[in-house]
Short mmCIF file of C-alpha atoms in Angstrom, two decimals:
data_model
loop_
_atom_site.label_atom_id
_atom_site.label_comp_id
_atom_site.label_asym_id
_atom_site.label_seq_id
_atom_site.Cartn_x
_atom_site.Cartn_y
_atom_site.Cartn_z
CA UNK A 1 -12.10 -28.97 20.23
CA UNK A 2 -9.43 -27.79 17.88
CA UNK A 3 -9.89 -24.55 16.18
CA UNK A 4 -10.79 -24.58 12.58
CA UNK A 5 -9.85 -21.84 9.98
CA UNK A 6 -11.15 -20.08 7.06
CA UNK A 7 -8.58 -20.16 4.42
CA UNK A 8 -8.25 -18.33 1.09
CA UNK A 9 -5.84 -19.01 -1.90
CA UNK A 10 -5.17 -16.05 -3.96
CA UNK A 11 -3.87 -16.80 -7.29
CA UNK A 12 -5.67 -20.26 -7.08
CA UNK A 13 -5.59 -21.15 -10.63
CA UNK A 14 -1.78 -20.63 -11.38
CA UNK A 15 1.06 -23.37 -11.32
CA UNK A 16 1.95 -22.59 -7.57
CA UNK A 17 -1.58 -21.76 -6.53
CA UNK A 18 -3.04 -25.05 -7.54
CA UNK A 19 -0.21 -26.81 -5.76
CA UNK A 20 -1.11 -24.85 -2.64
CA UNK A 21 -4.61 -26.07 -2.84
CA UNK A 22 -3.16 -29.80 -3.02
CA UNK A 23 -0.66 -29.32 -0.23
CA UNK A 24 -3.28 -27.57 1.80
CA UNK A 25 -5.45 -30.83 1.30
CA UNK A 26 -2.55 -33.04 2.72
CA UNK A 27 -1.66 -30.72 5.56
CA UNK A 28 -2.51 -30.76 9.31
CA UNK A 29 -4.32 -27.48 9.04
CA UNK A 30 -7.91 -27.79 10.18
CA UNK A 31 -9.90 -26.05 7.33
CA UNK A 32 -13.40 -24.71 8.10
CA UNK A 33 -13.87 -23.21 4.75
CA UNK A 34 -11.87 -22.53 1.63
CA UNK A 35 -12.11 -19.71 -0.79
CA UNK A 36 -10.51 -19.70 -4.08
CA UNK A 37 -9.57 -16.42 -5.66
CA UNK A 38 -8.00 -15.16 -8.81
CA UNK A 39 -8.37 -12.47 -11.47
CA UNK A 40 -11.69 -12.05 -13.39
CA UNK A 41 -10.16 -13.94 -16.26
CA UNK A 42 -10.13 -17.12 -14.32
CA UNK A 43 -13.20 -16.49 -12.21
CA UNK A 44 -15.70 -19.24 -12.62
CA UNK A 45 -13.35 -22.16 -12.93
CA UNK A 46 -14.08 -25.25 -10.89
CA UNK A 47 -11.43 -27.01 -8.40
CA UNK A 48 -11.88 -29.73 -5.93
CA UNK A 49 -10.54 -29.64 -2.40
CA UNK A 50 -10.82 -32.81 -0.17
CA UNK A 51 -13.67 -34.11 -2.36
CA UNK A 52 -15.72 -30.92 -2.65
CA UNK A 53 -16.13 -28.87 -5.82
CA UNK A 54 -15.39 -24.94 -5.38
CA UNK A 55 -16.01 -22.30 -7.93
CA UNK A 56 -13.07 -19.83 -8.25
CA UNK A 57 -13.99 -16.18 -7.43
CA UNK A 58 -12.77 -12.90 -8.63
CA UNK A 59 -10.60 -11.34 -5.79
CA UNK A 60 -11.97 -8.18 -4.23
CA UNK A 61 -11.07 -6.54 -0.87
CA UNK A 62 -14.14 -7.79 0.70
CA UNK A 63 -13.23 -11.26 -0.33
CA UNK A 64 -11.15 -11.38 2.68
CA UNK A 65 -13.94 -10.75 5.33
CA UNK A 66 -13.90 -13.49 7.82
CA UNK A 67 -10.65 -15.21 6.36
CA UNK A 68 -7.99 -16.40 8.95
CA UNK A 69 -5.39 -17.59 6.47
CA UNK A 70 -4.43 -16.25 3.03
CA UNK A 71 -1.92 -18.42 0.90
CA UNK A 72 -0.97 -16.17 -1.89
CA UNK A 73 0.86 -16.51 -5.20
CA UNK A 74 -0.83 -14.25 -7.72
CA UNK A 75 2.22 -11.87 -8.47
CA UNK A 76 3.68 -8.97 -6.71
CA UNK A 77 1.35 -6.24 -7.82
CA UNK A 78 -1.58 -8.37 -6.66
CA UNK A 79 -0.01 -9.00 -3.35
CA UNK A 80 0.64 -5.40 -2.98
CA UNK A 81 -2.81 -4.35 -3.55
CA UNK A 82 -4.70 -7.10 -1.77
CA UNK A 83 -2.66 -8.49 1.23
CA UNK A 84 -2.87 -5.28 3.17
CA UNK A 85 -6.64 -5.42 2.76
CA UNK A 86 -6.44 -8.98 4.05
CA UNK A 87 -4.61 -8.13 7.02
CA UNK A 88 -6.83 -5.13 7.76
CA UNK A 89 -9.69 -7.77 7.94
CA UNK A 90 -7.65 -9.63 10.47
CA UNK A 91 -6.08 -12.39 8.16
CA UNK A 92 -2.47 -13.70 8.21
CA UNK A 93 -1.01 -13.94 4.85
CA UNK A 94 1.70 -16.18 3.57
CA UNK A 95 2.97 -14.69 0.33
CA UNK A 96 4.88 -16.31 -2.25
CA UNK A 97 5.78 -13.31 -4.29
CA UNK A 98 8.72 -11.07 -3.88
CA UNK A 99 7.01 -7.98 -2.98
CA UNK A 100 7.16 -8.09 0.78
CA UNK A 101 10.33 -10.28 1.13
CA UNK A 102 12.67 -7.40 2.18
CA UNK A 103 10.23 -5.39 4.36
CA UNK A 104 11.99 -5.40 7.71
CA UNK A 105 8.68 -6.07 9.32
CA UNK A 106 8.01 -9.17 7.29
CA UNK A 107 9.47 -12.54 8.38
CA UNK A 108 11.26 -14.39 5.61
CA UNK A 109 10.69 -17.96 6.56
CA UNK A 110 11.90 -21.52 5.73
CA UNK A 111 10.37 -23.58 8.57
CA UNK A 112 13.37 -26.01 8.83
CA UNK A 113 15.79 -22.96 8.90
CA UNK A 114 14.20 -20.05 10.89
CA UNK A 115 10.61 -20.84 12.17
CA UNK A 116 11.51 -18.53 15.27
CA UNK A 117 11.25 -15.43 12.98
CA UNK A 118 7.45 -15.98 12.77
CA UNK A 119 7.05 -14.39 16.27
CA UNK A 120 7.44 -10.97 14.82
CA UNK A 121 5.05 -10.99 11.96
CA UNK A 122 2.53 -8.31 11.79
CA UNK A 123 0.06 -10.06 9.36
CA UNK A 124 2.27 -10.97 6.52
CA UNK A 125 4.93 -13.60 6.41
CA UNK A 126 7.02 -14.18 2.97
CA UNK A 127 8.09 -17.42 1.29
CA UNK A 128 11.80 -16.75 -0.05
CA UNK A 129 12.63 -17.43 -3.75
CA UNK A 130 12.58 -20.96 -4.83
CA UNK A 131 16.15 -21.25 -5.36
CA UNK A 132 17.05 -19.64 -2.03
CA UNK A 133 14.75 -21.95 -0.18
CA UNK A 134 16.37 -25.15 -1.19
CA UNK A 135 20.02 -23.88 -0.70
CA UNK A 136 19.45 -22.81 2.80
CA UNK A 137 17.67 -25.93 3.82
CA UNK A 138 20.63 -27.90 2.62
CA UNK A 139 23.00 -25.64 4.40
CA UNK A 140 21.15 -25.33 7.60
CA UNK A 141 22.78 -28.52 9.30
CA UNK A 142 26.24 -27.47 8.17
CA UNK A 143 25.55 -23.94 9.48
CA UNK A 144 24.46 -25.31 12.89
CA UNK A 145 27.30 -27.73 13.24
CA UNK A 146 30.26 -26.13 11.71
CA UNK A 147 29.29 -22.49 10.76
CA UNK A 148 29.24 -21.18 7.24
CA UNK A 149 31.48 -18.11 6.24
CA UNK A 150 31.03 -18.13 2.50
CA UNK A 151 28.61 -19.66 -0.17
CA UNK A 152 29.06 -19.47 -3.89
CA UNK A 153 26.36 -20.99 -5.69
CA UNK A 154 25.44 -21.64 -9.48
CA UNK A 155 21.82 -22.42 -10.17
CA UNK A 156 20.34 -24.59 -12.98
CA UNK A 157 16.61 -23.54 -12.70
CA UNK A 158 13.56 -25.00 -14.49
CA UNK A 159 11.54 -23.45 -16.94
CA UNK A 160 8.45 -23.51 -14.58
CA UNK A 161 10.36 -21.06 -12.33
CA UNK A 162 9.14 -18.53 -14.82
CA UNK A 163 5.48 -19.93 -14.26
CA UNK A 164 3.26 -22.04 -16.37
CA UNK A 165 3.70 -19.88 -19.40
CA UNK A 166 7.32 -20.47 -19.33
CA UNK A 167 6.93 -24.13 -18.93
CA UNK A 168 4.36 -24.39 -21.75
CA UNK A 169 6.94 -22.32 -23.93
CA UNK A 170 9.60 -24.73 -23.42
CA UNK A 171 7.46 -27.73 -24.20
CA UNK A 172 6.34 -25.99 -27.68
CA UNK A 173 9.86 -24.89 -28.38
CA UNK A 174 11.07 -28.62 -27.80
CA UNK A 175 8.17 -29.82 -30.08
CA UNK A 176 9.07 -27.45 -32.95
CA UNK A 177 12.85 -28.11 -32.69
CA UNK A 178 12.17 -31.88 -33.03
CA UNK A 179 9.65 -31.12 -35.95
CA UNK A 180 12.36 -29.01 -37.63
CA UNK A 181 10.38 -25.75 -37.32
CA UNK A 182 11.77 -22.48 -36.09
CA UNK A 183 11.27 -21.94 -32.34
CA UNK A 184 9.39 -19.04 -31.36
CA UNK A 185 10.49 -17.35 -27.87
CA UNK A 186 7.99 -14.84 -26.51
CA UNK A 187 8.73 -14.94 -22.61
CA UNK A 188 12.17 -16.25 -21.69
CA UNK A 189 14.48 -14.95 -20.34
CA UNK A 190 12.19 -12.20 -18.94
CA UNK A 191 8.91 -11.27 -20.56
CA UNK A 192 9.33 -7.65 -20.23
CA UNK A 193 12.84 -7.83 -22.01
CA UNK A 194 13.47 -6.45 -25.43
CA UNK A 195 14.88 -9.69 -26.59
CA UNK A 196 13.56 -13.31 -26.07
CA UNK A 197 15.59 -16.54 -26.54
CA UNK A 198 14.54 -20.17 -26.85
CA UNK A 199 15.13 -22.40 -23.78
CA UNK A 200 14.83 -25.74 -25.44
CA UNK A 201 18.20 -27.34 -26.16
CA UNK A 202 19.84 -24.10 -24.66
CA UNK A 203 20.97 -22.31 -21.61
CA UNK A 204 20.00 -18.89 -20.61
CA UNK A 205 22.36 -17.15 -18.04
CA UNK A 206 19.71 -14.59 -17.20
CA UNK A 207 16.85 -14.99 -14.82
CA UNK A 208 15.00 -11.65 -14.05
CA UNK A 209 16.33 -8.24 -14.99
CA UNK A 210 19.98 -7.17 -14.62
CA UNK A 211 21.15 -4.81 -12.05
CA UNK A 212 23.63 -2.16 -12.54
CA UNK A 213 26.40 -4.30 -11.16
CA UNK A 214 25.86 -7.06 -13.75
CA UNK A 215 24.13 -9.39 -11.46
CA UNK A 216 20.49 -10.34 -12.26
CA UNK A 217 17.75 -9.69 -9.86
CA UNK A 218 17.40 -13.55 -9.05
CA UNK A 219 21.11 -13.50 -8.13
CA UNK A 220 20.47 -10.46 -5.98
CA UNK A 221 17.61 -12.30 -4.23
CA UNK A 222 19.67 -15.45 -3.48
CA UNK A 223 22.41 -13.21 -1.75
CA UNK A 224 20.12 -10.93 0.27
CA UNK A 225 17.49 -13.51 1.15
CA UNK A 226 20.15 -15.78 2.51
CA UNK A 227 21.51 -13.28 4.74
CA UNK A 228 18.08 -12.13 5.94
CA UNK A 229 16.99 -15.80 6.73
CA UNK A 230 20.22 -16.67 8.64
CA UNK A 231 20.95 -13.51 10.54
CA UNK A 232 17.59 -11.40 9.95
CA UNK A 233 19.69 -8.94 8.08
CA UNK A 234 19.53 -8.71 4.25
CA UNK A 235 22.89 -6.94 4.45
CA UNK A 236 24.77 -8.86 7.02
CA UNK A 237 28.50 -9.20 6.68
CA UNK A 238 28.30 -12.42 8.88
CA UNK A 239 28.21 -14.49 5.70
CA UNK A 240 29.38 -13.83 2.33
CA UNK A 241 27.30 -15.03 -0.57
CA UNK A 242 27.49 -14.68 -4.33
CA UNK A 243 25.45 -16.50 -7.07
CA UNK A 244 25.08 -17.09 -10.86
CA UNK A 245 21.47 -18.16 -11.88
CA UNK A 246 20.96 -19.99 -15.22
CA UNK A 247 17.70 -21.25 -16.80
CA UNK A 248 17.89 -24.78 -18.10
CA UNK A 249 15.56 -26.63 -20.40
CA UNK A 250 14.02 -28.75 -17.48
CA UNK A 251 10.24 -28.55 -16.89
CA UNK A 252 10.37 -28.89 -12.92
CA UNK A 253 13.01 -29.03 -10.13
CA UNK A 254 15.89 -26.69 -9.92
CA UNK A 255 19.46 -28.03 -9.45
CA UNK A 256 22.27 -26.04 -7.70
CA UNK A 257 26.06 -26.34 -7.36
CA UNK A 258 26.77 -25.03 -3.99
CA UNK A 259 30.43 -24.26 -2.75
CA UNK A 260 30.70 -23.14 0.97
CA UNK A 261 33.37 -22.59 3.48
CA UNK A 262 32.90 -23.66 6.97
CA UNK A 263 34.08 -21.58 10.03
CA UNK A 264 35.15 -24.79 12.05
CA UNK A 265 37.42 -26.27 9.62
CA UNK A 266 38.93 -28.68 12.21
CA UNK A 267 35.77 -30.54 13.12
CA UNK A 268 34.24 -30.50 9.68
CA UNK A 269 34.76 -33.45 7.06
CA UNK A 270 32.96 -34.83 4.21
CA UNK A 271 31.41 -37.66 6.35
CA UNK A 272 30.48 -35.41 9.15
CA UNK A 273 28.74 -32.99 6.71
CA UNK A 274 27.05 -35.95 4.98
CA UNK A 275 25.85 -37.30 8.43
CA UNK A 276 24.39 -33.78 9.43
CA UNK A 277 22.53 -33.59 6.15
CA UNK A 278 21.26 -37.21 6.45
CA UNK A 279 19.83 -36.41 9.93
CA UNK A 280 18.19 -33.11 9.18
CA UNK A 281 14.33 -32.65 8.71
CA UNK A 282 13.41 -32.05 5.06
CA UNK A 283 16.69 -33.27 3.62
CA UNK A 284 17.29 -36.55 1.74
CA UNK A 285 20.98 -37.55 1.23
CA UNK A 286 21.66 -39.27 -2.15
CA UNK A 287 25.29 -39.51 -2.32
CA UNK A 288 27.21 -42.69 -3.27
CA UNK A 289 29.48 -42.04 -6.40
CA UNK A 290 30.28 -45.82 -6.60
CA UNK A 291 26.64 -46.34 -7.56
CA UNK A 292 26.26 -43.27 -9.41
CA UNK A 293 23.60 -42.12 -6.96
CA UNK A 294 23.03 -38.36 -6.81
CA UNK A 295 20.04 -36.02 -6.92
CA UNK A 296 18.34 -35.37 -10.45
CA UNK A 297 15.46 -33.03 -11.12
CA UNK A 298 13.39 -35.67 -12.73
CA UNK A 299 13.37 -37.64 -9.43
CA UNK A 300 12.67 -34.67 -7.26
CA UNK A 301 9.54 -33.51 -9.20
CA UNK A 302 6.45 -33.90 -7.24
CA UNK A 303 8.36 -34.46 -3.85
CA UNK A 304 8.46 -32.18 -0.77
CA UNK A 305 12.03 -33.13 0.31
CA UNK A 306 15.07 -31.44 -0.79
CA UNK A 307 17.80 -33.79 -2.11
CA UNK A 308 21.55 -33.37 -1.54
CA UNK A 309 24.50 -35.36 -2.91
CA UNK A 310 28.02 -34.89 -4.56
CA UNK A 311 29.28 -33.74 -0.97
CA UNK A 312 33.05 -33.47 -1.45
CA UNK A 313 35.99 -31.39 -0.13
CA UNK A 314 37.82 -28.76 -2.10
CA UNK A 315 41.40 -30.32 -2.12
CA UNK A 316 42.83 -27.16 -2.99
CA UNK A 317 41.26 -25.11 -0.22
CA UNK A 318 40.84 -26.64 3.32
CA UNK A 319 37.72 -25.95 4.95
CA UNK A 320 35.75 -25.43 1.80
CA UNK A 321 33.20 -28.04 0.33
CA UNK A 322 31.01 -28.68 -2.47
CA UNK A 323 27.59 -30.23 -2.79
CA UNK A 324 24.90 -30.72 -5.51
CA UNK A 325 21.25 -29.79 -4.27
CA UNK A 326 17.87 -30.34 -6.13
CA UNK A 327 14.27 -29.74 -5.15
CA UNK A 328 10.93 -29.22 -6.78
CA UNK A 329 10.57 -25.54 -7.30
CA UNK A 330 7.06 -25.67 -7.25
CA UNK A 331 6.61 -27.59 -4.03
CA UNK A 332 9.41 -27.03 -1.53
CA UNK A 333 10.40 -23.87 -3.50
CA UNK A 334 6.91 -22.46 -3.33
CA UNK A 335 3.54 -24.18 -2.32
CA UNK A 336 4.66 -26.65 0.24
CA UNK A 337 7.05 -24.14 1.95
CA UNK A 338 3.92 -21.74 2.28
CA UNK A 339 1.58 -24.44 3.58
CA UNK A 340 4.50 -25.56 6.01
CA UNK A 341 4.73 -21.97 7.35
CA UNK A 342 0.85 -21.88 7.87
CA UNK A 343 1.20 -25.31 9.67
CA UNK A 344 3.98 -23.54 11.82
CA UNK A 345 1.67 -20.55 12.53
CA UNK A 346 -1.04 -22.92 13.80
CA UNK A 347 1.23 -24.88 15.91
CA UNK A 348 2.70 -21.74 17.51
CA UNK A 349 -0.70 -20.26 17.97
CA UNK A 350 0.46 -17.35 15.69
CA UNK A 351 -2.43 -17.43 13.14
CA UNK A 352 -3.71 -13.90 14.43
CA UNK A 353 -2.91 -10.28 13.66
CA UNK A 354 -2.47 -8.27 16.99
CA UNK A 355 -3.38 -4.88 15.40
CA UNK A 356 -5.05 -5.15 12.01
CA UNK A 357 -5.24 -1.35 11.60
CA UNK A 358 -1.73 -0.67 12.46
CA UNK A 359 -0.47 -3.47 10.15
CA UNK A 360 -2.72 -2.13 7.33
CA UNK A 361 -1.08 1.21 7.60
CA UNK A 362 2.30 -0.31 7.62
CA UNK A 363 1.85 -2.45 4.53
CA UNK A 364 -0.70 -0.42 2.42
CA UNK A 365 0.25 0.97 -0.92
CA UNK A 366 2.31 4.09 -1.11
#
């Protein structure tokens, strides 16, 4: 008889958490019991899972007693506080926040790209940034077949990447603009920033805070997460990556213009790259300029796949190519990738913590 697992979703009422519950219901994971956890503000809400009603509980350390798997998307400070407690109790945590991503003891995993990294987990596995996930999924078949030396990416990221509040703000601004009212911005580009700007009918070339070198932290994430995923080293010099991240007035699904240089320029071609993408798991090639076929956010929303089109050569620089990549940032960029990781942990019999006390000491708050 197949083993069944006790599962908890931390941050169950958020935009990603609710989708984690939906994706878990559709997954191959044999769920024995489910616990929905959130802040005291959200406790008491009712949600359904596989036809059964559950009450959202306030998260506490003891909430994780007896839990085998935690799917977490409740913010970095919450993960910092609760996930070591969950690991101490023997649970394996798949975390969608950025808090543990660059910890060398934590695998940063996209199942289509580097599932082998799961073998060294010590109780916590991290979901990469949403924009990183779709890019590395699209690059993986090219990387495997021709090698990739350099990546230059410009992102066009949806409002929901800033959470449900960012999405709500966009909708309210759009309504106000069309009603000829003054738009009120309170969240974007960054809630903690001194200034806020409307996103509706606008573009914001800032996602997250600015670093000292002029890059935003979102751009920093894309650079260093890509290196860690492909080479298990956030500072690897085996691939050059640079990024510009822009928030756009789209509710769901990020778009990315990805420029890449292959290592094997003799074997690579547009048709060979297209075939590699078309044959890869998790990717859908939509690339027929004669029929105006290319990925669009409105069509990717609600789908698990990553869509790729506009594959073309840089005629000025042999060995370099472009592609356009679109994916639902709340599904493949977050909830579905986390559930996929959990499926892979079950498949590989890795849903256990070998030394919970040692892992707790490794991850506990400093």
